[in-house]
Coordinates of C-alpha atoms in Angstrom, one line a residue:
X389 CA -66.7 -54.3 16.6
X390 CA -65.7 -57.6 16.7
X391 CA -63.3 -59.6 18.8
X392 CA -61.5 -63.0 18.0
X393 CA -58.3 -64.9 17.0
X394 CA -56.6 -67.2 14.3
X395 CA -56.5 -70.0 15.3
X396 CA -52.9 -71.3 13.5
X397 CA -51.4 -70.5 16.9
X398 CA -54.0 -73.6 18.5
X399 CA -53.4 -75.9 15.5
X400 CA -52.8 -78.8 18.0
X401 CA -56.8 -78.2 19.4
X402 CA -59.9 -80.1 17.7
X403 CA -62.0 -77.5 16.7
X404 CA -64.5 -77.8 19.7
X405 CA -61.7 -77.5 21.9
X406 CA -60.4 -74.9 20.4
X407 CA -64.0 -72.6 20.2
X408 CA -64.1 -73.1 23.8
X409 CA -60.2 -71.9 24.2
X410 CA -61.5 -68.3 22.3
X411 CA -64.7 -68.4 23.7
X412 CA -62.9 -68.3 27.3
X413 CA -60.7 -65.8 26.6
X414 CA -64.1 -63.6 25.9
X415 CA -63.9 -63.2 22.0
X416 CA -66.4 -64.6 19.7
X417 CA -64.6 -64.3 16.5
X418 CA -62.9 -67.5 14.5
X419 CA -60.3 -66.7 11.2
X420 CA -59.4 -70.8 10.3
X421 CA -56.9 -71.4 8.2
X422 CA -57.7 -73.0 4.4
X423 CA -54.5 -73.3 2.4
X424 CA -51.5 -71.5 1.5
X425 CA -48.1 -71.8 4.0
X426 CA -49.7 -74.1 6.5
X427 CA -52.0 -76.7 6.8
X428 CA -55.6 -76.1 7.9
X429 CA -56.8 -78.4 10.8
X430 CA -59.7 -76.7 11.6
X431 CA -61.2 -77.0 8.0
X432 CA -61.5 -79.6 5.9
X433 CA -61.7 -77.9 2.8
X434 CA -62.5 -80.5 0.2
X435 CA -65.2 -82.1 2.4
X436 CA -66.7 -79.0 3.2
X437 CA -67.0 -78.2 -0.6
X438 CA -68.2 -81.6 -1.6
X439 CA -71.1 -81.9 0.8
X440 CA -73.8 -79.0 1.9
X441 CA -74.7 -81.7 4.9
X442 CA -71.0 -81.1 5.7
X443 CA -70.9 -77.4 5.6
X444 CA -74.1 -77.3 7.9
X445 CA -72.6 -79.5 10.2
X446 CA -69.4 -77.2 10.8
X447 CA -71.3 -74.5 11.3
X448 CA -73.3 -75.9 13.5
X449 CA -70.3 -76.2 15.9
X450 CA -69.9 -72.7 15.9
X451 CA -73.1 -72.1 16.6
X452 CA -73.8 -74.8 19.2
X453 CA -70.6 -72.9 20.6
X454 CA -72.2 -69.6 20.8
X455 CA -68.9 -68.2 18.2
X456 CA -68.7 -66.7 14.6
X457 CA -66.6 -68.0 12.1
X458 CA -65.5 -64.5 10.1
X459 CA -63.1 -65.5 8.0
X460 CA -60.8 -68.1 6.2
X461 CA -57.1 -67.2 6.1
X462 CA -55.4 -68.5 2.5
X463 CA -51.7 -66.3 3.4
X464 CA -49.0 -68.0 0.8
X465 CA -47.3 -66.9 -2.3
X466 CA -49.6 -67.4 -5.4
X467 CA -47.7 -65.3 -7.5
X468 CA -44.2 -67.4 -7.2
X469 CA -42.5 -69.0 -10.2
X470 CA -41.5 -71.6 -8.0
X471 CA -43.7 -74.9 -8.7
X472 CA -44.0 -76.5 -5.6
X473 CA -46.4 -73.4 -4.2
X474 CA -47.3 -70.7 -6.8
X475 CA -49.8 -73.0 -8.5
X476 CA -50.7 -74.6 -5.4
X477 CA -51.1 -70.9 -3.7
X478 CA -52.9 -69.9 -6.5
X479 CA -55.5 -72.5 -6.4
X480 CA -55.9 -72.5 -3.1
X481 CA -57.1 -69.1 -2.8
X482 CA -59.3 -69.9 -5.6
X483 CA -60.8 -72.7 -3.6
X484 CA -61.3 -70.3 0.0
X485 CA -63.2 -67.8 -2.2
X486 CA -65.9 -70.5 -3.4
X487 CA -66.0 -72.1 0.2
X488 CA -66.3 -69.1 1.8
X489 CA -69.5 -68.2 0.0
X490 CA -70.9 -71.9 0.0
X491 CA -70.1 -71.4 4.1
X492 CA -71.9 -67.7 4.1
X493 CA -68.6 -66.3 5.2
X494 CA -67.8 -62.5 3.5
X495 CA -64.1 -62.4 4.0
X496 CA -60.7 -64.3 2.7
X497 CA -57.3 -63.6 3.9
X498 CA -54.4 -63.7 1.8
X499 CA -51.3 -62.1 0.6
X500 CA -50.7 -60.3 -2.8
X501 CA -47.9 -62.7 -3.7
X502 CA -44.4 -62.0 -5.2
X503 CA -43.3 -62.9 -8.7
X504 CA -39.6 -63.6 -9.7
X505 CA -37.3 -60.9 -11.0
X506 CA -37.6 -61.9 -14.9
X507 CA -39.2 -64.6 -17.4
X508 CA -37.9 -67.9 -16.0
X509 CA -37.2 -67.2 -12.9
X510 CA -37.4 -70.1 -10.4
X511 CA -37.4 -67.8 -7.2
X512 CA -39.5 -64.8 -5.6
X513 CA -37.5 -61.5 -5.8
X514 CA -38.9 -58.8 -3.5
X515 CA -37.3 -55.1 -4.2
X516 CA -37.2 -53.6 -0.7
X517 CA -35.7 -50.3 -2.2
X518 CA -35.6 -49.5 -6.0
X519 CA -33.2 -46.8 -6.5
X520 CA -31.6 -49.0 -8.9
X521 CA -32.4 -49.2 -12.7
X522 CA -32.0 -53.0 -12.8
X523 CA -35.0 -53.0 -9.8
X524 CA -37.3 -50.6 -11.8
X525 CA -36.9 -53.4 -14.5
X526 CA -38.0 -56.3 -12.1
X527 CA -40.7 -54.0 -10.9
X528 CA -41.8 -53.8 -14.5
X529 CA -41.4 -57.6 -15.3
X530 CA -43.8 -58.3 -11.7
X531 CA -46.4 -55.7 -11.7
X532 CA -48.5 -57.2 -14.5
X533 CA -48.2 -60.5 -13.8
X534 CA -50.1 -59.1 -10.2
X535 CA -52.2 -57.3 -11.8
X536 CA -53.7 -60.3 -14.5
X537 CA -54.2 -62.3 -11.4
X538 CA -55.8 -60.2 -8.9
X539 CA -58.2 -59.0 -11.5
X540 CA -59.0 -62.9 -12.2
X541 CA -59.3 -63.3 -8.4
X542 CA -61.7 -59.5 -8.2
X543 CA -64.1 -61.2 -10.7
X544 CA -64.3 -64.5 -8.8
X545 CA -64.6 -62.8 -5.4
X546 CA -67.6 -60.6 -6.9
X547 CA -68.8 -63.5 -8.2
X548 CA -68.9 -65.2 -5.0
X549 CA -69.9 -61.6 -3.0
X550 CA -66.5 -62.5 -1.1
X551 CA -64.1 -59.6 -0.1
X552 CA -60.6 -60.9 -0.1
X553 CA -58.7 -58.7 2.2
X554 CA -54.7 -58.3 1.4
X555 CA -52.0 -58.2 4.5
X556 CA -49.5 -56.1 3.6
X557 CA -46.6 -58.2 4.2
X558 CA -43.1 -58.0 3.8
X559 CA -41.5 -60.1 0.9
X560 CA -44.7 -59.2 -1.2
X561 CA -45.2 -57.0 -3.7
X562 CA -48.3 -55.3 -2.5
X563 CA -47.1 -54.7 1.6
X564 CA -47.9 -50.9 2.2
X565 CA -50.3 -47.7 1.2
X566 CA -48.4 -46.8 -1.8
X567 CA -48.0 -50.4 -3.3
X568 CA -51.8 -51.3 -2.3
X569 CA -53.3 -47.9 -4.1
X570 CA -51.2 -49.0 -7.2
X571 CA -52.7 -52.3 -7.5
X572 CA -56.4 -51.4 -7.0
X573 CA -55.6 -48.3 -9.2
X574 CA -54.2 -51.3 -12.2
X575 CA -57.1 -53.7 -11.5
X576 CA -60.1 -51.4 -10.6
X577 CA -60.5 -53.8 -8.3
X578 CA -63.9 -53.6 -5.9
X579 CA -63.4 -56.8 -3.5
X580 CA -59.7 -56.4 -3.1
X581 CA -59.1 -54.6 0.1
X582 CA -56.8 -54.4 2.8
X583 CA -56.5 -56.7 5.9
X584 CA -54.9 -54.2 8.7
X585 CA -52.3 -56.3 10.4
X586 CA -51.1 -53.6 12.5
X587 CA -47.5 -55.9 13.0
X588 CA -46.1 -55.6 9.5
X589 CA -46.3 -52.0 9.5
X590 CA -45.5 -51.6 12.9
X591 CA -41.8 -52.7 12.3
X592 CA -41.9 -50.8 8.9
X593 CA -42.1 -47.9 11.3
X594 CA -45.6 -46.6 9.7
X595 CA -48.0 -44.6 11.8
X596 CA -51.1 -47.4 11.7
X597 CA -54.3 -44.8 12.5
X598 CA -52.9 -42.8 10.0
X599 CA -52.5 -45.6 7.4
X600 CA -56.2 -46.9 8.5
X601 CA -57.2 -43.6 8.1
X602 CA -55.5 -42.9 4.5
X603 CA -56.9 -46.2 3.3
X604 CA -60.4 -45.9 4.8
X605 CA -62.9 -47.9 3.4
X606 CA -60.7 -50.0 1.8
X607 CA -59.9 -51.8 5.1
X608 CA -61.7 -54.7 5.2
X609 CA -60.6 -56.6 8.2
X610 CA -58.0 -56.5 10.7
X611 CA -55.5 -58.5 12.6
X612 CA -54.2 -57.6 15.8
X613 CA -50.9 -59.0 16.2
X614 CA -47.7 -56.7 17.9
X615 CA -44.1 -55.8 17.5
X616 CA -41.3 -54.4 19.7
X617 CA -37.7 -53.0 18.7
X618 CA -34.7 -54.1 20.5
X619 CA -31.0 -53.2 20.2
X620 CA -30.5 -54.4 17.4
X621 CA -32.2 -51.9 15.6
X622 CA -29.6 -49.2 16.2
X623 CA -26.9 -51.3 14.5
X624 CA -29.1 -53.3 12.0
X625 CA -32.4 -51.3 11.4
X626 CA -35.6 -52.8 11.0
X627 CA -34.1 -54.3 7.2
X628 CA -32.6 -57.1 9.8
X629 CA -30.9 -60.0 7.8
X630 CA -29.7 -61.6 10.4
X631 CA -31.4 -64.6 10.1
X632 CA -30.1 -68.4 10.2
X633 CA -30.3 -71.3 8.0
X634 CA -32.6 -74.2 9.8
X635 CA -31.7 -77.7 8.8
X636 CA -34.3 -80.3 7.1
X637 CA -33.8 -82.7 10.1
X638 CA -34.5 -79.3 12.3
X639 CA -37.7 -80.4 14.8
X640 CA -40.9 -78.1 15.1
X641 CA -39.8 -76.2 11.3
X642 CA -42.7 -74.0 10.3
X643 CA -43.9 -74.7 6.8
X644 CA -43.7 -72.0 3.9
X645 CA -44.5 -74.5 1.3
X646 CA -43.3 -78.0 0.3
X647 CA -40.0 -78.6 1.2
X648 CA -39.4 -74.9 2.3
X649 CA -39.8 -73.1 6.2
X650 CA -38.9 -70.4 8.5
X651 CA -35.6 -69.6 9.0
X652 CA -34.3 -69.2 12.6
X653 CA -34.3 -65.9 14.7
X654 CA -31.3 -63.6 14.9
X655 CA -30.0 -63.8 18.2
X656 CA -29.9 -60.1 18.6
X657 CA -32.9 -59.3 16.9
X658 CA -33.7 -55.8 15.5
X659 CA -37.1 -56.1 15.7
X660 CA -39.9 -59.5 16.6
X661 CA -43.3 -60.2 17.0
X662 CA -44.6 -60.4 20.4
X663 CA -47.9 -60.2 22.4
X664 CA -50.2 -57.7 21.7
X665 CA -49.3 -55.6 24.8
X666 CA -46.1 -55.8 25.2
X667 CA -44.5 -53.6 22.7
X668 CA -47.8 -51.1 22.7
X669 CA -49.8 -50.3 25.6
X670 CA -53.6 -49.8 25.8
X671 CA -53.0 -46.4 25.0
X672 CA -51.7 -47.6 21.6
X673 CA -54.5 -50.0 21.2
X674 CA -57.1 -47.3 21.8
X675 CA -56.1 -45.6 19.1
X676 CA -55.8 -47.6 16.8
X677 CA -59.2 -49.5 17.3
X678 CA -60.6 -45.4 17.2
X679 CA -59.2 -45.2 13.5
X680 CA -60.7 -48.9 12.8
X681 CA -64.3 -47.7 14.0
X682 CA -64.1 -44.8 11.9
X683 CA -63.3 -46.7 9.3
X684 CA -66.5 -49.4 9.9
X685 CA -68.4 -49.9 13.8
X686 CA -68.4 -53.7 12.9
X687 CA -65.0 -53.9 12.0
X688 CA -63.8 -58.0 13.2
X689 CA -60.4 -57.4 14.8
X690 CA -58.5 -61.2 15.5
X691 CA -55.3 -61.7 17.1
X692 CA -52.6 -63.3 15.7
X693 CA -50.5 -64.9 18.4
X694 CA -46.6 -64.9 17.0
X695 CA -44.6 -64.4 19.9
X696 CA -42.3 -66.8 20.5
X697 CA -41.2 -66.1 23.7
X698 CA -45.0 -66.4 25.6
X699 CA -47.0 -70.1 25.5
X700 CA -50.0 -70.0 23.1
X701 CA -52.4 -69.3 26.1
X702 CA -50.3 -67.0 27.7
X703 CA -49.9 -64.2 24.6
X704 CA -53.5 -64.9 23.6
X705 CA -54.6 -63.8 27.1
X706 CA -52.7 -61.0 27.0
X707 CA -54.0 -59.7 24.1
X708 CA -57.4 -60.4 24.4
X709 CA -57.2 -58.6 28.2
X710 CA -54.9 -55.4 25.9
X711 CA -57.6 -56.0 23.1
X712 CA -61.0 -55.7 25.3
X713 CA -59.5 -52.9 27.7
X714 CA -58.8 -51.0 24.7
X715 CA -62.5 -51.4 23.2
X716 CA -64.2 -50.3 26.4
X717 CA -62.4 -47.2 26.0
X718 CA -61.9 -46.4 22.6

């Protein structure tokens, strides 16, 4: 197995500085960033696909670096009807898929996007439960748009001899097992899979070996990134909406898109992302890197450092500490 991070959390690093931040932590494993929500400081994507020179130049720095760049991470919405980021989205992931195989990386992450609720639409519209008949139309109206695409972006990716790998996110429309064996059922897809980001299902209160396990082979990377439950939860649940409108003049916003970002925290928060370690113990970790090795012995595990309440350093110590204690023992 393999050991690393994504970087978005050390977006204010060069990239040498940056491959000696991992590199000191013990990991050897880089996921960059390369369109999508964010911007991608660590890869200059049009350069890189202009110029071969270029592309064996970055690589170089890895290697000079004695560290493994594993995977480029496209997470944004290309299935929104909203024009400042579905077509962008869209294109974006396009472009990662061809750089990825110009770089000789195998894997892009990215998210299965969300379409709006009818033709015309302007917005996203994610059914969270669809006991309704109204929702079972939306669901109608959204599921082939996803399926045209992803069995666009299947042909590409085989083209390429890329495997795009799918978090299963909230406020998409693929974001557990169910909704993931219906879309590679519709496409027939063969490089769609799955990237395990153990967080999202974590606070979905799914059982994450047995997930790993029920979608085996179809796991194609993995993110370790962690969640813990606070009060909240017994008033609110985990469906917590509690969230707060953040100004445009707001400092330190993070991006979703042009002229869209995060919204603020509740205050009393059923549920939020922290260090891997701190809302599951080794134990935890052990056995959930178990169900990853069955799954593939070279699986590349990188931590995703969300929590907002531990400096950068601090949570991505932690978890690679949680991370490699785990591995010796799993």
């Amino acid at each position: 197995m393999k050991f690393g991070a994504y970087t978005a959390c050390l977006a204010d690093q060069s990239l040498p500085e940056m491959l000696d931040t991992l590199r000191g932590l013990g990991l050897t494993s880089v996921e960059v960033n390369s369109g999508g929500f964010i911007p991608a400081p660590h890869l200059h994507v049009d350069g890189l696909l202009a110029s071969a020179s270029a592309r064996e130049d970055y690589l170089g720095v890895y290697a000079d670096k004695g560290m493994e760049l594993t995977a480029l991470n496209c997470n944004g919405n290309p299935l929104s009807p909203n024009a400042s980021d579905g077509p962008k989205h869209a294109s974006d992931v396009r472009r990662s898929i061809e750089l990825a195989a110009a770089l000789g990386v195998k894997h892009v992450i990215t998210m299965s996007g969300l379409p709006g609720a009818e033709p015309g639409a302007t917005l996203p519209t994610w059914v969270v439960n669809a006991w309704h008949g109204q929702d079972q139309q939306i669901l109608a109206h959204q599921w082939p748009i996803a399926v045209e695409f992803w069995k666009e972006i299947d042909q590409l990716a085989r083209d390429h001899d890329v495997r795009v790998a799918l978090e299963l996110h909230p406020r998409n429309l693929v974001f557990n097992t169910t909704t993931y064996q219906r879309l590679l059922e519709e496409t027939g897809a063969t490089n769609i899979g799955v990237e395990m980001d153990t967080s999202h299902l974590m606070w979905q209160q799914m059982d994450v070996p047995t997930v790993i396990r029920t979608l085996g082979d179809r796991i194609f990377f993995a993110a370790a990134k962690d969640v813990a439950l606070f009060d909240g939860v017994k008033t609110k649940g985990v469906l917590d909406v509690d969230f707060g409108v953040v100004p445009p003049e707001a400092e330190g916003k993070v991006p979703v898109g042009y002229h869209h970002w995060c919204a603020s925290w509740p205050q009393d928060p059923a549920w939020r992302f922290v260090a891997v370690g701190v809302g599951h113990d080794v134990d935890y970790w052990v056995e959930v890197l178990r169900a990853l090795k069955e799954v593939d012995e070279d699986m590349v595990i990188n931590i995703e450092h969300e929590d907002a309440a531990m400096s950068t350093m601090d949570g991505l110590r932690m978890a690679a500490s949680t991370l490699l204690e785990a591995a010796a023992r799993a």
